[in-house]
GROMACS .gro file of C-alpha atoms in nm:
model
  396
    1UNK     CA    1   1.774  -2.529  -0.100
    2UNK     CA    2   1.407  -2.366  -0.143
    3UNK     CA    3   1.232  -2.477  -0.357
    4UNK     CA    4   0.881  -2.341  -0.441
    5UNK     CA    5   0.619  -2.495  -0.571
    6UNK     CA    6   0.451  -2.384  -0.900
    7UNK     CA    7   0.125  -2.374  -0.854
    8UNK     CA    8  -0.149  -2.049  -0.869
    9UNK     CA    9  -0.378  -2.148  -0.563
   10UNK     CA   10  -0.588  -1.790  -0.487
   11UNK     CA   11  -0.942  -1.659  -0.441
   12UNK     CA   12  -1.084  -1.581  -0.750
   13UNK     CA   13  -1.012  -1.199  -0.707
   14UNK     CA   14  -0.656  -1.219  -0.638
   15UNK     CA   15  -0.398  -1.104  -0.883
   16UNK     CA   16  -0.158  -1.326  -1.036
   17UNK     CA   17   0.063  -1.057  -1.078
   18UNK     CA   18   0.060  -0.892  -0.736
   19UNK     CA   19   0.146  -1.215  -0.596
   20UNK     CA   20   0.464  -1.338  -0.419
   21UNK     CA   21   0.477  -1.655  -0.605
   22UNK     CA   22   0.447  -1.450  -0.936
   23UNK     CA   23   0.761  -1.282  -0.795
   24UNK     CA   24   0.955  -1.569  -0.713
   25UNK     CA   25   0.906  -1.745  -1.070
   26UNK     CA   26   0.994  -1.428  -1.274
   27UNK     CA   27   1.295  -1.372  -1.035
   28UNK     CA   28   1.445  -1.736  -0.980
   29UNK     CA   29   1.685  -1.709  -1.249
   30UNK     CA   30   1.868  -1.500  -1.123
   31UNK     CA   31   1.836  -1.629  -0.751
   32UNK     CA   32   1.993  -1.931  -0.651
   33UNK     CA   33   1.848  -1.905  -0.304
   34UNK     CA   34   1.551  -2.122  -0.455
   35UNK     CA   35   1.406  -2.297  -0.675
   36UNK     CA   36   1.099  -2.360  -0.831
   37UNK     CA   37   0.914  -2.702  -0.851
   38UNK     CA   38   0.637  -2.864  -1.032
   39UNK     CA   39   0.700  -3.186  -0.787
   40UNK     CA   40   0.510  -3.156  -0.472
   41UNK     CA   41   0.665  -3.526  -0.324
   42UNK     CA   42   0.977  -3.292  -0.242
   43UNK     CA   43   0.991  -3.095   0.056
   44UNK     CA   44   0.817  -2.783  -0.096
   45UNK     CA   45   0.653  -2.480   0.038
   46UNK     CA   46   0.324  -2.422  -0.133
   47UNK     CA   47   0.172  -2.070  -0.137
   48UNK     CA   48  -0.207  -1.964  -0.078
   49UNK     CA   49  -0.290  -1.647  -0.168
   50UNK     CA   50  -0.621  -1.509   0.085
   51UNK     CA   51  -0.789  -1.195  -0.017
   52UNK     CA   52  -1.073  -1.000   0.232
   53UNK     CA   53  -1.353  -1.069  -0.005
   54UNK     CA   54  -1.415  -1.400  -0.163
   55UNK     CA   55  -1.349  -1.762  -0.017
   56UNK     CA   56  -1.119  -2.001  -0.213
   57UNK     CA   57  -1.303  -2.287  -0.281
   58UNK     CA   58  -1.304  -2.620  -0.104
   59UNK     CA   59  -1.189  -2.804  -0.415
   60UNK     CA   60  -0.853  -2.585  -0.449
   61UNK     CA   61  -0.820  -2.629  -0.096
   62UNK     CA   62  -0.862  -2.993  -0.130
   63UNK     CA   63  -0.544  -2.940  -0.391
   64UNK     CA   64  -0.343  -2.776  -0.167
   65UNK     CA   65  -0.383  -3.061   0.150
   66UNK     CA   66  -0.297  -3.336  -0.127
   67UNK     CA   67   0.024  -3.195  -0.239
   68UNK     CA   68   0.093  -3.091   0.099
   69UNK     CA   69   0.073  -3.480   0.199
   70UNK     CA   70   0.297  -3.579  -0.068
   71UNK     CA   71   0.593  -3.498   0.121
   72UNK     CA   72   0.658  -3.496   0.515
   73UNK     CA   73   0.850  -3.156   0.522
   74UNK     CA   74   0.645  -2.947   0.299
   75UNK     CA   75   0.507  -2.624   0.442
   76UNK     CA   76   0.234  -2.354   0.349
   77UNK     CA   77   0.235  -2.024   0.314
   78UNK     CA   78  -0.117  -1.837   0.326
   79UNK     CA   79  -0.006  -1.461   0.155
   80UNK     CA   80  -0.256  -1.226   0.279
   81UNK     CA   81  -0.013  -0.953   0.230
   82UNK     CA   82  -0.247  -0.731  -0.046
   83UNK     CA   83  -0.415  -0.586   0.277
   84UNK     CA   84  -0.285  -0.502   0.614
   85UNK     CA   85  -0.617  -0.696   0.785
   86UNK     CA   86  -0.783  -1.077   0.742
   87UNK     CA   87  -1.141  -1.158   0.731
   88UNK     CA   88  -1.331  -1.477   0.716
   89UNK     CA   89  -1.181  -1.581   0.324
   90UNK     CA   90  -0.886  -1.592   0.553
   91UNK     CA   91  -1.048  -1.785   0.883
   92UNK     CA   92  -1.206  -1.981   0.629
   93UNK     CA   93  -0.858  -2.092   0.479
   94UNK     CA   94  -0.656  -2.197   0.763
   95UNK     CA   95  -0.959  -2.368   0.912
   96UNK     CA   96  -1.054  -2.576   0.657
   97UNK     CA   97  -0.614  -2.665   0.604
   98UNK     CA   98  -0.621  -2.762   0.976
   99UNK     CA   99  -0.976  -2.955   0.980
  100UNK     CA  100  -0.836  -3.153   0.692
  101UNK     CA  101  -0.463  -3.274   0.781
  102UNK     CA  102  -0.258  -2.990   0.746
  103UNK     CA  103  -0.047  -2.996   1.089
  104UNK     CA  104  -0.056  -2.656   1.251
  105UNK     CA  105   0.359  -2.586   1.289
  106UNK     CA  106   0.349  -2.643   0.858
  107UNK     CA  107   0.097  -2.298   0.811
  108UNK     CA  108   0.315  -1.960   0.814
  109UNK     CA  109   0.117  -1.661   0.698
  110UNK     CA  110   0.250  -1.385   0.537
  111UNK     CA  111   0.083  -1.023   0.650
  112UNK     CA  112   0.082  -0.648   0.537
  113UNK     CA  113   0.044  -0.530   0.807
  114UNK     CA  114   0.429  -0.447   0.902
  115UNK     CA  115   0.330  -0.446   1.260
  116UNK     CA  116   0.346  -0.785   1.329
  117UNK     CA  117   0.273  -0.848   1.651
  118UNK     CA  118  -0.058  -0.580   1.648
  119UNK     CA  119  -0.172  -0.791   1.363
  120UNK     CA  120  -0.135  -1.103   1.530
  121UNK     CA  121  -0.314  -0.953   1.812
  122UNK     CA  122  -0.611  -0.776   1.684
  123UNK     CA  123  -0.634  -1.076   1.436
  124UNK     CA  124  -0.574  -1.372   1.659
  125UNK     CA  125  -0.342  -1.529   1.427
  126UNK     CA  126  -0.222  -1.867   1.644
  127UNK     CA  127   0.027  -1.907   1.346
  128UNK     CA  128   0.359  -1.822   1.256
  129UNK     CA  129   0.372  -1.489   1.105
  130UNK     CA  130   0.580  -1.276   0.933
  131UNK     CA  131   0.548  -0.918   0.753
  132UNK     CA  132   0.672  -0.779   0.378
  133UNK     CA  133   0.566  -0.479   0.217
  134UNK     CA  134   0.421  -0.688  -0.115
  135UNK     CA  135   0.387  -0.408  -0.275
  136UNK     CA  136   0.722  -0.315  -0.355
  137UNK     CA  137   0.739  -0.567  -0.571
  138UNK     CA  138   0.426  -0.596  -0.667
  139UNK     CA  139   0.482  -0.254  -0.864
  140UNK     CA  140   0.834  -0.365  -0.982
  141UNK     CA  141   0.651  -0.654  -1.159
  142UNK     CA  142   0.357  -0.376  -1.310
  143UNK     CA  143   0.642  -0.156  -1.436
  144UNK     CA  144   0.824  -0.511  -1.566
  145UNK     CA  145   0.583  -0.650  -1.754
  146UNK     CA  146   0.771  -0.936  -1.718
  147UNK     CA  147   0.499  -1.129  -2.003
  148UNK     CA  148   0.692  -0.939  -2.264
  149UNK     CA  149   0.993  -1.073  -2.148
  150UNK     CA  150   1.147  -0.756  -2.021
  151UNK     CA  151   1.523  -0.807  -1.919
  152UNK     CA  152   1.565  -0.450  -1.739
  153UNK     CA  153   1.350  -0.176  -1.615
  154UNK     CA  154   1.415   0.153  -1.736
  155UNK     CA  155   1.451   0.444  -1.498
  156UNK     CA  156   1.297   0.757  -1.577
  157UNK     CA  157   1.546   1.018  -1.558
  158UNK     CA  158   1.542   1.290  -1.254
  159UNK     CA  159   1.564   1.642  -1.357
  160UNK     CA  160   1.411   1.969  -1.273
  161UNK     CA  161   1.081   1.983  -1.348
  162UNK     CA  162   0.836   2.282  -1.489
  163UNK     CA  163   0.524   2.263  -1.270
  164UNK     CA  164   0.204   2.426  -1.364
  165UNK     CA  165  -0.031   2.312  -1.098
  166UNK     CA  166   0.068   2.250  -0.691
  167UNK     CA  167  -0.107   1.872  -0.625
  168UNK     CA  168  -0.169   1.539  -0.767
  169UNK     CA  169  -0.426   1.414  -0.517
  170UNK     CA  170  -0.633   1.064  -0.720
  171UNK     CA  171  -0.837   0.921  -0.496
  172UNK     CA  172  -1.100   0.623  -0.590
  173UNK     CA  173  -1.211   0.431  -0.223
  174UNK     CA  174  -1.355   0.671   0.028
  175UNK     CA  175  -1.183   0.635   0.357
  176UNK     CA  176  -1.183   0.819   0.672
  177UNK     CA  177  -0.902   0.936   0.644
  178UNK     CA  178  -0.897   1.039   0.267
  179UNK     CA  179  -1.232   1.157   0.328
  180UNK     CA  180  -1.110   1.431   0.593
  181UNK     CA  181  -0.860   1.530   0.353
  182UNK     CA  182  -1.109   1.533   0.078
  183UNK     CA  183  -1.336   1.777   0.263
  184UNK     CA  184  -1.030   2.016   0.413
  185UNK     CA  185  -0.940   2.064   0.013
  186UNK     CA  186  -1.314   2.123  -0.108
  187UNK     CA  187  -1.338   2.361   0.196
  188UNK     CA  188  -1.002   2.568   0.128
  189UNK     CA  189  -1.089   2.541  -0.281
  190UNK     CA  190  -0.787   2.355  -0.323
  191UNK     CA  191  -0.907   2.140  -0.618
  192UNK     CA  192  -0.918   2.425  -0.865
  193UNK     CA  193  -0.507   2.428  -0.862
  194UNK     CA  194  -0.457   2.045  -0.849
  195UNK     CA  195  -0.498   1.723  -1.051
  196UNK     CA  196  -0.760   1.577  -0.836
  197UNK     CA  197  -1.023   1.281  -0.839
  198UNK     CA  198  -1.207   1.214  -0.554
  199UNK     CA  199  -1.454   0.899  -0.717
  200UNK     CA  200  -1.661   0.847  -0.322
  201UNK     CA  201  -1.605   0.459  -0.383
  202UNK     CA  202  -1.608   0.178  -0.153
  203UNK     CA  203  -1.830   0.093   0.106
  204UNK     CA  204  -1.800   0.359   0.368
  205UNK     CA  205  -1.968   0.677   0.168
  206UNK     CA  206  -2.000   1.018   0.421
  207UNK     CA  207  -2.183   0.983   0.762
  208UNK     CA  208  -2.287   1.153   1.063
  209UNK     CA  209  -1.909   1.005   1.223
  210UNK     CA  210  -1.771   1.248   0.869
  211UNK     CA  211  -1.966   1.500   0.985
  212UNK     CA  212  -1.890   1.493   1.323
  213UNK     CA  213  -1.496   1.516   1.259
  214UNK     CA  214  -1.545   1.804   0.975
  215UNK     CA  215  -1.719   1.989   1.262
  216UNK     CA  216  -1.411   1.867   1.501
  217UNK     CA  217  -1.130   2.007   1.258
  218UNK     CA  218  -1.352   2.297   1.110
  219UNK     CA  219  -1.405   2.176   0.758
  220UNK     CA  220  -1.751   2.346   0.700
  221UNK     CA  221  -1.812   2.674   0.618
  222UNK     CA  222  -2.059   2.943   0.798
  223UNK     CA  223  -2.391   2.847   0.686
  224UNK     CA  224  -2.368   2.561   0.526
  225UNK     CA  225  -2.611   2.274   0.642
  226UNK     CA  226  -2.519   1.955   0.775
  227UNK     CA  227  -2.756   1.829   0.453
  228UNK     CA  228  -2.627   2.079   0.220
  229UNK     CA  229  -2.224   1.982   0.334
  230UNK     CA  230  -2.324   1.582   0.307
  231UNK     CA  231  -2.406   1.653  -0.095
  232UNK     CA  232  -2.105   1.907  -0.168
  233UNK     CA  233  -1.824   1.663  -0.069
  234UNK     CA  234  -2.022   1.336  -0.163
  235UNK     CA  235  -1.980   1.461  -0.515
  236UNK     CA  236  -1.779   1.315  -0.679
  237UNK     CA  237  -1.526   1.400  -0.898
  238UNK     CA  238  -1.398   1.240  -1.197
  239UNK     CA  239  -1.080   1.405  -1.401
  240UNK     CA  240  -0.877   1.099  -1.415
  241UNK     CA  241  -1.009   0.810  -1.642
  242UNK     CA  242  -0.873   0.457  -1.427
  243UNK     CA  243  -1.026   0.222  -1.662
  244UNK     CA  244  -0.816   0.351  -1.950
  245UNK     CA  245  -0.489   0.442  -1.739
  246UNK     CA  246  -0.523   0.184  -1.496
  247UNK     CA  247  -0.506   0.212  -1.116
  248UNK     CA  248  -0.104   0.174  -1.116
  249UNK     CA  249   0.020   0.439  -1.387
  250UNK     CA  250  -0.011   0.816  -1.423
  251UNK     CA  251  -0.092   1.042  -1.653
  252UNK     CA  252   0.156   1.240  -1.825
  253UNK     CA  253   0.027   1.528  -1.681
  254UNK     CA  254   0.148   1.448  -1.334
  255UNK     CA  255   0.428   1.522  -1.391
  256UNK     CA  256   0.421   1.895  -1.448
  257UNK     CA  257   0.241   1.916  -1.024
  258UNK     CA  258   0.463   1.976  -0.777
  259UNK     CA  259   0.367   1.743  -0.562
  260UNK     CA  260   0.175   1.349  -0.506
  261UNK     CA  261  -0.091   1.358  -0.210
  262UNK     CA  262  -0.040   0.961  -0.148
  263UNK     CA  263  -0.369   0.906   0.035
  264UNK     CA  264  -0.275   0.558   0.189
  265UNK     CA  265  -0.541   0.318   0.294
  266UNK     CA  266  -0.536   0.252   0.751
  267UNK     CA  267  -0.792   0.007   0.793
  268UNK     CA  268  -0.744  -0.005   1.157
  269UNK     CA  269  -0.909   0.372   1.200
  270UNK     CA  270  -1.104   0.380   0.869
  271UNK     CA  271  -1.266   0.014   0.955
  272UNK     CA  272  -1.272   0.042   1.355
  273UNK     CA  273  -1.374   0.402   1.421
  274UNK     CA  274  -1.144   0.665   1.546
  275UNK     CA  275  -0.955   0.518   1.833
  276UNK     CA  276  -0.705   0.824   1.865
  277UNK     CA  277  -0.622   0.793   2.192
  278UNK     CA  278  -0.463   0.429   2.136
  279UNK     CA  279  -0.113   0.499   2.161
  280UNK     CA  280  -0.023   0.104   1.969
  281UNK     CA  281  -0.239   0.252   1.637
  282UNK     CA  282   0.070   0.465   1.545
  283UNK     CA  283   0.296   0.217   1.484
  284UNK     CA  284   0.039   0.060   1.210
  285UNK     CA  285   0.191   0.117   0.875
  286UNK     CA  286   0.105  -0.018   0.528
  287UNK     CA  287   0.218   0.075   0.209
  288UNK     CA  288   0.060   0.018  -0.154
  289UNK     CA  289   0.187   0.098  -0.535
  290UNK     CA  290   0.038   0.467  -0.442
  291UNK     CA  291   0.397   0.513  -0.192
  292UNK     CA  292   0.610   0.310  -0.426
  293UNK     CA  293   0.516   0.452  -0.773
  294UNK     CA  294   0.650   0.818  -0.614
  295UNK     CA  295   1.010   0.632  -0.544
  296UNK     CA  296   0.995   0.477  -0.924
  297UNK     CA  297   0.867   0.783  -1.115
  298UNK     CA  298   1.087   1.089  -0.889
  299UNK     CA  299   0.843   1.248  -0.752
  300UNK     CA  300   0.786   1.419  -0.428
  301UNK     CA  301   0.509   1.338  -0.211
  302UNK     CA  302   0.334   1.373   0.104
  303UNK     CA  303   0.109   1.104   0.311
  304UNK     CA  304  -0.129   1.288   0.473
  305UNK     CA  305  -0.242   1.211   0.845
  306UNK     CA  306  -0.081   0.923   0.935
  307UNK     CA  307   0.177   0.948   1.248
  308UNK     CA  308   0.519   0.833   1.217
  309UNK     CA  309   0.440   0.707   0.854
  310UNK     CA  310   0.725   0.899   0.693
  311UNK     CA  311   0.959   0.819   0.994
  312UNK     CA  312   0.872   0.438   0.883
  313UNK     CA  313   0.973   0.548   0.493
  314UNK     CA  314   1.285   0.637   0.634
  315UNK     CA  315   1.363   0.321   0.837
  316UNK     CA  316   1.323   0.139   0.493
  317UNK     CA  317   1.613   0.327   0.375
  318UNK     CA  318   1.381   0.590   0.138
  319UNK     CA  319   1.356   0.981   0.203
  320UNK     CA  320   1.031   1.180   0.271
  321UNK     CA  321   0.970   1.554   0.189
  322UNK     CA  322   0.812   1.730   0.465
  323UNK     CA  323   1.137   1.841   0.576
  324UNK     CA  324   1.175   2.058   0.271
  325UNK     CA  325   0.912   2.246   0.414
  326UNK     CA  326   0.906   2.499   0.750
  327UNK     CA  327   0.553   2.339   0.905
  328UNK     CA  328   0.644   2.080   1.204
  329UNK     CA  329   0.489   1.775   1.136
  330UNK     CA  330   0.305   1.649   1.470
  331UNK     CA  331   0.349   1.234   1.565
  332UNK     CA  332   0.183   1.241   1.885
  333UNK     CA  333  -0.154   1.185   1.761
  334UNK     CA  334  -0.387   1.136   1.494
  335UNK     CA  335  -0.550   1.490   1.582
  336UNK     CA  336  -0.197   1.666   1.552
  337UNK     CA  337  -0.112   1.515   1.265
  338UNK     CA  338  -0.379   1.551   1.099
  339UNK     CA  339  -0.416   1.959   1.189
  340UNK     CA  340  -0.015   2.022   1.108
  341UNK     CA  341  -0.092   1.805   0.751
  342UNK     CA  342  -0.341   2.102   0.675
  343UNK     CA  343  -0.082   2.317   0.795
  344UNK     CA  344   0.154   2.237   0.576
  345UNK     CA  345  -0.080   2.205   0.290
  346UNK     CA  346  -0.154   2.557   0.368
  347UNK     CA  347   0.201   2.640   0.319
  348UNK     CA  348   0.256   2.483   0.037
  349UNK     CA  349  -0.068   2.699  -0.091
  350UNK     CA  350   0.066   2.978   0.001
  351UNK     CA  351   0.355   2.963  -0.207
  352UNK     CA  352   0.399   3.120  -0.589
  353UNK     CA  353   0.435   2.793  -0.864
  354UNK     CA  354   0.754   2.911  -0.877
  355UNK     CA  355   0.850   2.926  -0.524
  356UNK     CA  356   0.743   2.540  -0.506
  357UNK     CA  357   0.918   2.484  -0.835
  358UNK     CA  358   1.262   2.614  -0.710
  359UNK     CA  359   1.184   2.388  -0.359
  360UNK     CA  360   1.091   2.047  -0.573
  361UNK     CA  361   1.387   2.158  -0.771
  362UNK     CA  362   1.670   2.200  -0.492
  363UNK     CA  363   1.968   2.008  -0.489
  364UNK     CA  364   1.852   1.854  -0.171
  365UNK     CA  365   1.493   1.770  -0.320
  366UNK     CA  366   1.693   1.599  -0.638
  367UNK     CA  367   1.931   1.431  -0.420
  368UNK     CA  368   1.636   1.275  -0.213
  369UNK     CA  369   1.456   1.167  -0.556
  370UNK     CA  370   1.749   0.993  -0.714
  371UNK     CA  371   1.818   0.779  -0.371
  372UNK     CA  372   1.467   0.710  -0.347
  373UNK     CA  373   1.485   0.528  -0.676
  374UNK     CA  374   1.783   0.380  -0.629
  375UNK     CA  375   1.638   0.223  -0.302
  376UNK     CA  376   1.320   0.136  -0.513
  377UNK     CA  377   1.534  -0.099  -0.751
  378UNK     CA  378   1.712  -0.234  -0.495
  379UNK     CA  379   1.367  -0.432  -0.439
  380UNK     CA  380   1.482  -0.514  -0.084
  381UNK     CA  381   1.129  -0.607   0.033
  382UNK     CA  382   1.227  -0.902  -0.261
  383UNK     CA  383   1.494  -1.004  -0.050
  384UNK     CA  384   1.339  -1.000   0.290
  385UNK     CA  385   1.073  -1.237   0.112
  386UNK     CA  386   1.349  -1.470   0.017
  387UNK     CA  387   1.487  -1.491   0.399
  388UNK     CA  388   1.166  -1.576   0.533
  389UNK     CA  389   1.126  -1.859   0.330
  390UNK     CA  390   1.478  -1.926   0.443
  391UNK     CA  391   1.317  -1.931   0.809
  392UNK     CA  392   1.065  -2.132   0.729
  393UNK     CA  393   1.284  -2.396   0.582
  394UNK     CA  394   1.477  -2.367   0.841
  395UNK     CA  395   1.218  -2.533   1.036
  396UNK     CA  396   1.214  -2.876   0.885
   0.00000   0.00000   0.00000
């Protein structure tokens, strides 16, 4: 038997709710894989949830190592699974567990990042590691609300729907990435026939590297200065109010767009620089509630300039929608993918509301929302959490 032990141990920025140990309490009723335990002095495995910003302190840490000693077989489990990259919070953590008594063979960490082994690598991570997409569940548990003692989730039904406008595209952190495809739709005037928010966020605002790329995939316009094209897409713009809404819902109005620009996060190009010619970057892969919430709510999407990303989605068992769609979608490389993304943008552009309506609203479009959903409450990252706790019990 599993059983986990019931305690929050986190930096001070780290969700409750988007944890795995949230998960496992709200779902162990109706798993008997596990259990969970408020008695450390059984063998146990004790969570640690790492994010990239804030150290836990020395004093929760000093928690953890005593309940860890209460009990020869326990094990730990440091979650960094909110981001697909560590930094020194993380270093920090495992450090101070292994300076202090914690043996090396009990610490397993739990990673984003599905590509385990190129985590392990560019992170030097000398421990047991394993990968989940967190935030499957993570949004099951938003939608949930699992405080007011919701028993079942509701679906939302999937139907045809009347579309007045071609994109949702809300975007809050600038990234390189989303940043490229932020300046390609203020180039092509693209905004005007969207629900867009672009809110220049974060701490990577536009540069000279920006600059350099718009130039590379001809994102400025004739005349325009290199000053004069820094201010126009720095601007931000603010339709969507987050602090009311919140991060992980959407408006009502989405749904009448045809469809969801999921700008995922890829901190390996957007915090290392463009490496494109790295062949190992395309397997990288991590997905946030901005993927899953598409699955939940029905709606059809596009991630934008990532290779291989939707041929991932489709390894998980969900369906992607660029096939609906005549523009190949180039995998070879960040600079094809990104070029046959505008492409098909383009396309899509090109197209009367209604010829996009009577797409989104095809039998094979339907068909591809409904087993998306399906998929989505089969929470089956959920269960791949479950069997690596199985794995590490397995090595007592």
């Amino acid at each position: 038997m599993i059983n986990i032990f019931n305690k929050f141990y986190s930096s001070c920025e780290y969700a409750y709710t988007k944890t795995p140990l949230y998960s496992l309490i709200y779902s162990s009723n109706r798993n008997p894989a596990y259990s969970i335990t408020t008695d450390a002095s059984r063998q146990c495995i004790i969570f640690v949830h790492v994010d990239v910003r804030d150290n836990i302190d020395d004093n929760i840490l000093d928690d953890v190592i005593s309940n860890y000693k209460k009990c020869k077989g326990n094990k730990i489990v440091v979650d960094t699974s909110l981001e697909e990259f560590v930094m020194e919070p993380y270093y920090h953590c495992v450090d101070y567990l292994v300076n202090n008594g914690v043996e090396h063979d009990d610490i397993n960490i739990l990673a984003g990042q599905t590509a385990t082994s190129l985590f392990v690598n560019d992170y030097k991570i000398p421990f047991t590691t394993f990968s989940i997409n967190t935030f499957e569940t993570a949004y099951y548990n938003h939608l949930a609300n699992y405080d007011l003692e919701f028993e079942f989730l509701e679906r939302p039904e999937i139907k045809p729907r009347k579309i007045d406008r071609y994109f949702t595209s809300l975007t809050k952190n600038a990234r390189f990435i989303r940043k490229v495809f932020h300046a390609f739709m203020v180039k092509k005037n693209y905004i005007e026939g969207s629900i867009y928010s672009f809110h220049n966020l974060g701490a990577s605002p536009f540069n000279e590297m920006d600059l350099s790329w718009a130039k590379r995939f001809n994102l400025i316009n004739p005349g325009i200065s290199d000053q004069q094209w820094l201010t126009e897409v720095s601007s931000p713009y603010y339709p969507d109010d987050i602090d009311f809404v919140g991060e992980w819902n959407f408006n009502a109005e989405v749904s009448t767009t045809g469809i969801n620009l999921t700008h995922e996060t890829h901190a390996f190009v957007d915090m290392n620089g463009i490496k494109l010619n790295k062949v190992e970057i395309f397997d990288r892969v991590f997905l946030t509630e901005k993927t899953y919430k598409n699955f939940y709510h029905g709606l059809p999407y596009l991630s934008p300039g990532i290779p291989r990303q939707s041929a991932y989605i489709q390894q998980l068992g969900y369906r992607s929608f660029e096939s609906l769609f005549n523009t190949p979608m180039d995998n070879t490389g960040y600079i094809g993918c990104f070029e046959s993304y505008f492409k098909l943008i383009d396309e899509i552009m090109s197209l009367s509301l209604l010829q996009l309506e009577e797409i989104i609203n095809s039998e094979e479009s339907l068909n591809r929302l409904q087993h998306n959903q399906e998929v989505f409450f089969e929470q089956n990252e959920f269960k791949k959490l479950v069997n690596i706790l199985e794995t590490i019990v397995d090595k007592y």
